[in-house]
CSV table of C-alpha atoms in Angstrom, one decimal:
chain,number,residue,atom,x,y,z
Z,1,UNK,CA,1.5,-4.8,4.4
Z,2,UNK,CA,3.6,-7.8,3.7
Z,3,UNK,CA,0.1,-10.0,3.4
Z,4,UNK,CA,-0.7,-12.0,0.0
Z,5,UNK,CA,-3.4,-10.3,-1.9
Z,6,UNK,CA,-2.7,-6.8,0.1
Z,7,UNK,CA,-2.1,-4.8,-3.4
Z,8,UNK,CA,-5.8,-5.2,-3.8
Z,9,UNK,CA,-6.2,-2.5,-0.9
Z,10,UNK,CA,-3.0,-0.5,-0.5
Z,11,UNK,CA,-0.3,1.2,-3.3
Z,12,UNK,CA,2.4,0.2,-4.1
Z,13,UNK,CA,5.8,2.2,-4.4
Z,14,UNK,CA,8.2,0.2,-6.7
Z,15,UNK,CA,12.0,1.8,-7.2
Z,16,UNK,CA,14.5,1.3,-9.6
Z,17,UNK,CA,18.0,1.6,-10.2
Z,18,UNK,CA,19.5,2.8,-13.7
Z,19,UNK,CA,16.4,3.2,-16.2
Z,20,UNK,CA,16.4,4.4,-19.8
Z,21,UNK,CA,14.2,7.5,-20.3
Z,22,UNK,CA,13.0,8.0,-23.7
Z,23,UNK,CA,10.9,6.7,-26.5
Z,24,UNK,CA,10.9,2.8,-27.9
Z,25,UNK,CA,10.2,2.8,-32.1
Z,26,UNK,CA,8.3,0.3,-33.8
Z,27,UNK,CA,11.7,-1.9,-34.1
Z,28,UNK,CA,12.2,-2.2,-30.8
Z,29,UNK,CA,15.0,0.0,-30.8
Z,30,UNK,CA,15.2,2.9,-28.4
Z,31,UNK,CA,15.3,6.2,-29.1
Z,32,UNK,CA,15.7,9.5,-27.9
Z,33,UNK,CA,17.2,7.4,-24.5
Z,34,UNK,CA,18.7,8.9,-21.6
Z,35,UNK,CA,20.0,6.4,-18.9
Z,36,UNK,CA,19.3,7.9,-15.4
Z,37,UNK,CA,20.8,6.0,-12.1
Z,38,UNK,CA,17.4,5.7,-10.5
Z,39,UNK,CA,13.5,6.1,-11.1
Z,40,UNK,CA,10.4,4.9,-9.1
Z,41,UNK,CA,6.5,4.4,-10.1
Z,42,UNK,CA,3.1,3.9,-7.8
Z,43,UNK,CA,0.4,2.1,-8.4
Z,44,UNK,CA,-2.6,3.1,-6.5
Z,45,UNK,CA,-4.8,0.9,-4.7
Z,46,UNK,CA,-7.1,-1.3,-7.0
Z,47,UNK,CA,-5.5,0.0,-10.5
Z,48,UNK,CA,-5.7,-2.8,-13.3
Z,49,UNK,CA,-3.0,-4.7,-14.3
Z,50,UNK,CA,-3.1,-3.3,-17.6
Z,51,UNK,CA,-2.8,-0.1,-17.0
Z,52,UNK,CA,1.1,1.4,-17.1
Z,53,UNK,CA,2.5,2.3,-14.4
Z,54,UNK,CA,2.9,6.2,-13.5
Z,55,UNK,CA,7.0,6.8,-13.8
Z,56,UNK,CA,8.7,9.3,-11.9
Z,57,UNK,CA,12.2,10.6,-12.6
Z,58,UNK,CA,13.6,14.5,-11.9
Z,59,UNK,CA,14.3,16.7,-14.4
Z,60,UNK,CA,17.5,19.1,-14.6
Z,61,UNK,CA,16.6,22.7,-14.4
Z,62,UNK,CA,19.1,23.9,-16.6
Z,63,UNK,CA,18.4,21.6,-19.2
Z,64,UNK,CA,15.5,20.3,-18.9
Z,65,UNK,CA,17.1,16.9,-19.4
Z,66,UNK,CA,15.6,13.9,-17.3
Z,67,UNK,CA,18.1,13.1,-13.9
Z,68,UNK,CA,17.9,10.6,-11.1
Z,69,UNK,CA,14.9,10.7,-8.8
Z,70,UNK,CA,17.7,10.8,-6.0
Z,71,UNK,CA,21.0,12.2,-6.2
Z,72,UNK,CA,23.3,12.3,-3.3
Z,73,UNK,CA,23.3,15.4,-0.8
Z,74,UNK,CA,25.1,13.7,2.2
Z,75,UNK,CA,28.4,15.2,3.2
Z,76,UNK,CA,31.4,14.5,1.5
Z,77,UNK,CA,29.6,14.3,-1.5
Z,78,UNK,CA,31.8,14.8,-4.6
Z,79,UNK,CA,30.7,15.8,-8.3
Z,80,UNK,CA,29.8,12.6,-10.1
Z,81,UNK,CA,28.2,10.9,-7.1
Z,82,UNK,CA,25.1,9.1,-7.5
Z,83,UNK,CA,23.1,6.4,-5.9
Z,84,UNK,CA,21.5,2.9,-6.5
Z,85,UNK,CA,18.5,2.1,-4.7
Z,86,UNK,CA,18.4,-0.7,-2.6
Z,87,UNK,CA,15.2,-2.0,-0.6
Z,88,UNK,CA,12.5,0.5,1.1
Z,89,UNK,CA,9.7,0.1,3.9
Z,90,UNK,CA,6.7,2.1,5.0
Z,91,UNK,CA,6.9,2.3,8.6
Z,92,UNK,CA,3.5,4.5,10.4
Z,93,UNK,CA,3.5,6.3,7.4
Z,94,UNK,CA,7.0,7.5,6.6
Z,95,UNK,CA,8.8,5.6,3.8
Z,96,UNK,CA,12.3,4.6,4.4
Z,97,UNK,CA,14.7,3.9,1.3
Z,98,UNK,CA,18.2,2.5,1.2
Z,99,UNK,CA,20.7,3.7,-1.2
Z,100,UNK,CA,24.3,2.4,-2.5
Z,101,UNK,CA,26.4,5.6,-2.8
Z,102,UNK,CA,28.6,5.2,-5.3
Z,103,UNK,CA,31.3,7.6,-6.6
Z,104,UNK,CA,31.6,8.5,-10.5
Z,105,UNK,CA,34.6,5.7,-11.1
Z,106,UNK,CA,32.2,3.2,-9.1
Z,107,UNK,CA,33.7,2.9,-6.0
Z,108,UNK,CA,31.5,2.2,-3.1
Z,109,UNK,CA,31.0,4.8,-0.5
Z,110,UNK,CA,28.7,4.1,1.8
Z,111,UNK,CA,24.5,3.2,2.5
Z,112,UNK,CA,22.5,6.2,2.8
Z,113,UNK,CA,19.0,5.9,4.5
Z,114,UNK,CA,16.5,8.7,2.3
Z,115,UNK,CA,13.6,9.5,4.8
Z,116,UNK,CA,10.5,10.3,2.9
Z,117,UNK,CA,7.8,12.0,5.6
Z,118,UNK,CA,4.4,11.5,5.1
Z,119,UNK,CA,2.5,13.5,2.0
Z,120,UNK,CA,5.8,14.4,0.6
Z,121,UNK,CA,4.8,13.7,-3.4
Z,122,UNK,CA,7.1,12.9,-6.3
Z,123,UNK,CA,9.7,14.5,-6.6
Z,124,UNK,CA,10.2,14.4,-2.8
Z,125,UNK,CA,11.4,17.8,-2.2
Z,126,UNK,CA,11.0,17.3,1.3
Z,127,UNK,CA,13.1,14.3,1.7
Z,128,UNK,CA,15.9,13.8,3.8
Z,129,UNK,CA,19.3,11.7,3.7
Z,130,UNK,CA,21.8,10.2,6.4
Z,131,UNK,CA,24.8,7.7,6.4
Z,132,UNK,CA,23.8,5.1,8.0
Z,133,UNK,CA,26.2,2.5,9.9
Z,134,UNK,CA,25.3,-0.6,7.2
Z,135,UNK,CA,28.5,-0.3,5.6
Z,136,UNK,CA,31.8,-2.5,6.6
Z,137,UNK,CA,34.2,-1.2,3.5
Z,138,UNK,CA,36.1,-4.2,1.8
Z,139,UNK,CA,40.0,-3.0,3.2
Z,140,UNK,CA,42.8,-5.7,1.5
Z,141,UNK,CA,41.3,-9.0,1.7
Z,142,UNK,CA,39.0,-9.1,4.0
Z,143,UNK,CA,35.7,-9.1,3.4
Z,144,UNK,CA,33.2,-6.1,3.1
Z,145,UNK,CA,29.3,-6.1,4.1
Z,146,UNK,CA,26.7,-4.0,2.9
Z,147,UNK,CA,23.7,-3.8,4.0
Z,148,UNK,CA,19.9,-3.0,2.4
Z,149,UNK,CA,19.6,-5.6,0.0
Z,150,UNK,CA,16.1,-6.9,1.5
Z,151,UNK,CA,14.0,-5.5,3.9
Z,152,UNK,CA,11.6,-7.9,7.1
Z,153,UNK,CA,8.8,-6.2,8.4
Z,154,UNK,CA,8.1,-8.8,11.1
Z,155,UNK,CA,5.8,-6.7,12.9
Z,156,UNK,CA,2.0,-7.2,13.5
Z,157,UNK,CA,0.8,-4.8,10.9
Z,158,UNK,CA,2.9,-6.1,8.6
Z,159,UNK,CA,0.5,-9.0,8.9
Z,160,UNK,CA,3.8,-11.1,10.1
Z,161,UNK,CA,2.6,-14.5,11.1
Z,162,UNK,CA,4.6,-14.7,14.4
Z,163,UNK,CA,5.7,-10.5,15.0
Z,164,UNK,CA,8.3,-10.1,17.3
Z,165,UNK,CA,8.1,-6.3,16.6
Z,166,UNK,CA,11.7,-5.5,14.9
Z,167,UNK,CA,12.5,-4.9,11.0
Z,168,UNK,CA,15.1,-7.0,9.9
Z,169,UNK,CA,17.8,-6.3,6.9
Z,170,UNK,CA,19.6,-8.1,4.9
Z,171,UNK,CA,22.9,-7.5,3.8
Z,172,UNK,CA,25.9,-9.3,1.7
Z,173,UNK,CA,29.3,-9.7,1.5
Z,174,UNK,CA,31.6,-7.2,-0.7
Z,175,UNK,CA,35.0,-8.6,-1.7
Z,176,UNK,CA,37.2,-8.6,-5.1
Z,177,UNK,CA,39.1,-11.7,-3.1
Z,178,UNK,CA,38.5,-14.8,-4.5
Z,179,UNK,CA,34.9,-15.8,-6.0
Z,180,UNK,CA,32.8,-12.3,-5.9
Z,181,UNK,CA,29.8,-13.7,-7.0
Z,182,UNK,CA,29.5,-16.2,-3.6
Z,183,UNK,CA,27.5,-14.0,-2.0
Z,184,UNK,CA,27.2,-14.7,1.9
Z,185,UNK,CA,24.3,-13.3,4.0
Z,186,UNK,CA,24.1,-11.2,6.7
Z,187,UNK,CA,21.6,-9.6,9.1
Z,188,UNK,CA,20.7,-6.9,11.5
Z,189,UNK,CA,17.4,-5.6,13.0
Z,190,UNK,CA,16.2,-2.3,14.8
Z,191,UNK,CA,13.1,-2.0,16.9
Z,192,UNK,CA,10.4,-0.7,14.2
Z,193,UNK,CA,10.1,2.1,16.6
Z,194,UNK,CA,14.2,2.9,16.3
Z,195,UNK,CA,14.3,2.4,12.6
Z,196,UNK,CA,16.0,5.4,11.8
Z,197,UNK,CA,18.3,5.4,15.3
Z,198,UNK,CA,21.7,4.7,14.3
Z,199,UNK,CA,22.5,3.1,17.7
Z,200,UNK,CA,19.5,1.5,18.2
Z,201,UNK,CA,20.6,-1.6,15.3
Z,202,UNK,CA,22.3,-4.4,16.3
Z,203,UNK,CA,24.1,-7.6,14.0
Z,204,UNK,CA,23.7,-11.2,14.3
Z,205,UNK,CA,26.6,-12.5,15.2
Z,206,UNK,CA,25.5,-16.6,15.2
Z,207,UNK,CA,24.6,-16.2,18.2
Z,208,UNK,CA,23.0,-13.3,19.7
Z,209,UNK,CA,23.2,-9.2,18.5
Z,210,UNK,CA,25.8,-7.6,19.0
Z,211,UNK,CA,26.6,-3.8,18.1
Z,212,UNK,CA,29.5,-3.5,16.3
Z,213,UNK,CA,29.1,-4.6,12.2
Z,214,UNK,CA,33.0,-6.2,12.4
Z,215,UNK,CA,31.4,-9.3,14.2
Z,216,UNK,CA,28.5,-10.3,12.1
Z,217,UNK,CA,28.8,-13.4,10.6
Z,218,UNK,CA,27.1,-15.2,7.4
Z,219,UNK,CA,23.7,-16.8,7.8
Z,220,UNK,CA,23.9,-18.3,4.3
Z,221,UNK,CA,26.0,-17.9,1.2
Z,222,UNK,CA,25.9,-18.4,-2.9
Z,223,UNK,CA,23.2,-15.6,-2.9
Z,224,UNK,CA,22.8,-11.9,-4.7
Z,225,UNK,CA,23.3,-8.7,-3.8
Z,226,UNK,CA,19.4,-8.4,-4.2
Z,227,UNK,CA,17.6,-10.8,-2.5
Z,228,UNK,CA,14.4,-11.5,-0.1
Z,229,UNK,CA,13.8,-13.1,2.9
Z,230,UNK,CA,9.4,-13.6,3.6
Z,231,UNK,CA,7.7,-14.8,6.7
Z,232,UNK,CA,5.9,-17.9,5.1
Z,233,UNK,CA,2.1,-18.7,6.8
Z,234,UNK,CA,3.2,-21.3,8.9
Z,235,UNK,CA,6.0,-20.0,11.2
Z,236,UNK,CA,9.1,-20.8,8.0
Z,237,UNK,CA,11.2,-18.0,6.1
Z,238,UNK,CA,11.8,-18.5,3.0
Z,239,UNK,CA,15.1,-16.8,1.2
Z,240,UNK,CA,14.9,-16.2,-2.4
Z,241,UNK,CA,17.9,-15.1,-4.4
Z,242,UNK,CA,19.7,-15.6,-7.5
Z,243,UNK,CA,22.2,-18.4,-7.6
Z,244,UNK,CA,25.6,-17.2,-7.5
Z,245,UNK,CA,24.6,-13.6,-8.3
Z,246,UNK,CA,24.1,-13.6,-11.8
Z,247,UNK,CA,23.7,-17.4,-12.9
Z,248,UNK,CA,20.6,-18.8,-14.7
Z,249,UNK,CA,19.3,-20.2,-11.3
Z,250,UNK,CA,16.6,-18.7,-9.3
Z,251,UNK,CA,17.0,-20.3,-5.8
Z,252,UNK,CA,15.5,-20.7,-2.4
Z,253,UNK,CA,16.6,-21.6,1.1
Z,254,UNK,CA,14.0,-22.7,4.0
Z,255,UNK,CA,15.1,-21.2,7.4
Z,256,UNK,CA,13.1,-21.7,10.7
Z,257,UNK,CA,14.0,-17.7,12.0
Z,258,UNK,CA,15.1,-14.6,10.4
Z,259,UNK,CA,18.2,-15.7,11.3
Z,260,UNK,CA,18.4,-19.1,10.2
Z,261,UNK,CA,19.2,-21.6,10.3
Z,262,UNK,CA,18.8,-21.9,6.2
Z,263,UNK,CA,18.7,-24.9,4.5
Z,264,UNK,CA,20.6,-25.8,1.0
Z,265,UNK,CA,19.9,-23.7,-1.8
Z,266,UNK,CA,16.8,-25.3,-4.4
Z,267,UNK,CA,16.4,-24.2,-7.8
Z,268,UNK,CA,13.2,-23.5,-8.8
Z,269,UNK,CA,13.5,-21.6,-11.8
Z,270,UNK,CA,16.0,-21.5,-15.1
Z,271,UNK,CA,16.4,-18.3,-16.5
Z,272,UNK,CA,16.0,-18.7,-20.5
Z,273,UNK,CA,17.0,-15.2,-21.6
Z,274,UNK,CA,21.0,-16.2,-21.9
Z,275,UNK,CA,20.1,-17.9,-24.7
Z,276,UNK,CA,18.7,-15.4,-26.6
Z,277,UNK,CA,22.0,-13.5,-27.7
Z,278,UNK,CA,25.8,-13.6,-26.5
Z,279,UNK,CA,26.4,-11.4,-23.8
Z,280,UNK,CA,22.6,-11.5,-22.1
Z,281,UNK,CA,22.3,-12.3,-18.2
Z,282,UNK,CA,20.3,-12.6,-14.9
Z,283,UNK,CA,20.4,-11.4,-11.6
Z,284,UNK,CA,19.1,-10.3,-8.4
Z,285,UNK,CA,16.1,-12.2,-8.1
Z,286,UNK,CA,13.9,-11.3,-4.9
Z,287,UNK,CA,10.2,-11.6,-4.0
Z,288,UNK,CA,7.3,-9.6,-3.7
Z,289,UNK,CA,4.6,-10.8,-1.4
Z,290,UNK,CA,2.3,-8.3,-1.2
Z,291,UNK,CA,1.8,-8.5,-5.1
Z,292,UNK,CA,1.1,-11.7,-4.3
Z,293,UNK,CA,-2.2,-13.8,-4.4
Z,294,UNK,CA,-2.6,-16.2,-1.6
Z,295,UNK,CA,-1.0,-19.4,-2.2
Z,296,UNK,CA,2.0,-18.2,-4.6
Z,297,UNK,CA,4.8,-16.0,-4.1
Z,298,UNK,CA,5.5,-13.7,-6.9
Z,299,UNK,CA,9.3,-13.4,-7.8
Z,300,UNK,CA,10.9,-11.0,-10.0
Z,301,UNK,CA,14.5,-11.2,-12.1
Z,302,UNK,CA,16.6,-8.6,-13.8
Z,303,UNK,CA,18.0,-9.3,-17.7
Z,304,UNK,CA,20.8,-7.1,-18.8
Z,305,UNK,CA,23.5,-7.4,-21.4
Z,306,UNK,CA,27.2,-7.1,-21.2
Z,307,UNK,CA,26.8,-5.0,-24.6
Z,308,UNK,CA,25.4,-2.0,-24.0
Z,309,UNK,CA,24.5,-1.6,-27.8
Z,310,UNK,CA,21.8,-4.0,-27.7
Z,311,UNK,CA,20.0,-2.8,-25.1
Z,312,UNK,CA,19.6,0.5,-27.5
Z,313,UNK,CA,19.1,-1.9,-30.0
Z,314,UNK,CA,16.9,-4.4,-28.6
Z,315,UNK,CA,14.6,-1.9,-25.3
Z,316,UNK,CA,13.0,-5.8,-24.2
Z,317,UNK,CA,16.4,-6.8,-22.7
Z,318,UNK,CA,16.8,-4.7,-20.2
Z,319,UNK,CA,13.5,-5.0,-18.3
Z,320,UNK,CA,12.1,-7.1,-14.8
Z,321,UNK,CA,10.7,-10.5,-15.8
Z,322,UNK,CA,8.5,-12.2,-13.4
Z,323,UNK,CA,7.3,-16.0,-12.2
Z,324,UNK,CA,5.1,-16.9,-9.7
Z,325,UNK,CA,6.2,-19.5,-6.9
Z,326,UNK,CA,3.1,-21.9,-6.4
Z,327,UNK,CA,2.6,-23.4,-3.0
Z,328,UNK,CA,2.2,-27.3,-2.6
């Protein structure tokens, strides 16, 4: 339920990438602090604000040690193999979750969709995994896309305001050529039905869909690897993204489709924590309406550091931050 004000009535499933496991001391400082290369939490229906959020990792059976909630099991997996979570949707009651599959020197390998059926509990024992076709790899020069970074539910009980019945996902470019952090954007869709069906997706080409990947072409550029695209109330889309991937600059575009077109990019938020200490940054902003009340849009932002120290030294770096997007 993509609908402002629908946390009140529904949970919520949030997922993570790398999170620190451990204990935070009275300094600040972390301690005891595994990093793991993905986590998630729920928050039931109706649970105050205040009230932490129940974490959920996997633990090694050997050691006892905490792991990723998700590791890969697709083949071709090799040792050192792990994944990055990407953007999920609950579709009639199964949960679908996009993964980055990465190999231990952090080279892209693919996007795996991880199928979570209904009343499978943490730590999904029952889920499955697939390679999905998401993925065109960056060969030479040319450009690369990879899809999953946002997720459209514009379907009728998504409360979409005009539902057209298909889920639409996002994806952006991948290429060392150049100016890496321009990130164009890219879409496909799938019937909600045929979400899982490899060959039921189709690409926007800038025209129509087509079904090959190699001929989709950008719908908007400068964005982030994370981003979201929401069905605004009266019939607009708005895309939200951080400027230039990791700039200060939380940004928008206003599109009149899922497809565009978009207009220019508007900055409606400075991220202060780069001036906090040398090497701090932000990235991958995206949006989260159904945590929203009606008339805002809630956005959230990643902080990180390019020195690794402080974020042992200093556990409030590396953390979401949030602002809330107030409609005129």
């Amino acid at each position: 339920d993509e609908r402002a004000g629908a946390y009140a009535g529904t949970g919520t499933f949030f997922l993570f990438s790398d999170t620190f496991v451990g204990d935070v001391a009275a300094d600040g400082s972390r301690q005891n602090a595994t990093l793991v290369n993905n986590s998630a939490a729920f928050r039931p229906a109706g649970t105050p604000w205040a009230q932490p959020l129940q974490m959920f990792v996997n633990t090694d059976p050997q050691s006892g040690d905490p792991i990723s909630l998700f590791t890969p099991a697709v083949p071709g997996t090799q040792p050192g193999d792990f994944y990055w979570l990407k953007d999920a949707v609950r579709l009639n009651g199964t949960t679908y979750v996009f993964a980055s599959w990465w190999s231990a020197a952090y080279a892209r390998r693919g996007i795996v969709l991880i199928t979570l059926p209904p009343g499978d509990l943490p730590p999904f024992p029952n889920h499955t995994q697939q390679i999905v076709p998401l993925y065109l790899p960056q060969l030479g020069d040319a450009t690369g896309i990879v899809f999953g970074g946002a997720i459209l539910p514009n379907t009728a009980v998504s409360g979409a305001p005009q539902p057209d019945g298909y889920v639409y996902v996002y994806g952006t470019s991948d290429s060392a050529a150049g100016n890496g952090l321009n990130k164009r954007v890219y879409v496909a869709r799938v019937p909600e039905a045929d979400f899982a069906s490899a060959a039921a997706w189709r690409f926007w080409n800038g025209s129509g869909w087509v079904a090959s990947i190699q001929q989709a072409a950008p719908i908007a550029d400068e964005a982030s690897v994370e981003l979201s695209v929401v069905a605004l109330p009266d019939g607009r889309f708005l895309l939200v993204f951080q400027h230039l991937q990791a700039s200060r600059r939380i940004a928008i575009r206003v599109g009149t489709s899922p497809t565009g077109p978009f207009g220019p990019p508007i900055t409606i938020y400075t991220c202060p924590e780069p001036d906090l200490r040398s090497g701090i940054f932000c990235y991958n902003a995206k949006a989260h309406p159904h945590l929203s009340n009606p008339g805002e849009l809630l956005i959230s932002y990643n902080v990180n550091t390019t020195n690794f120290a402080d974020n042992l030294r200093f556990s409030d770096i590396y953390r979401p931050r949030f602002i809330r997007l107030i409609a005129p």
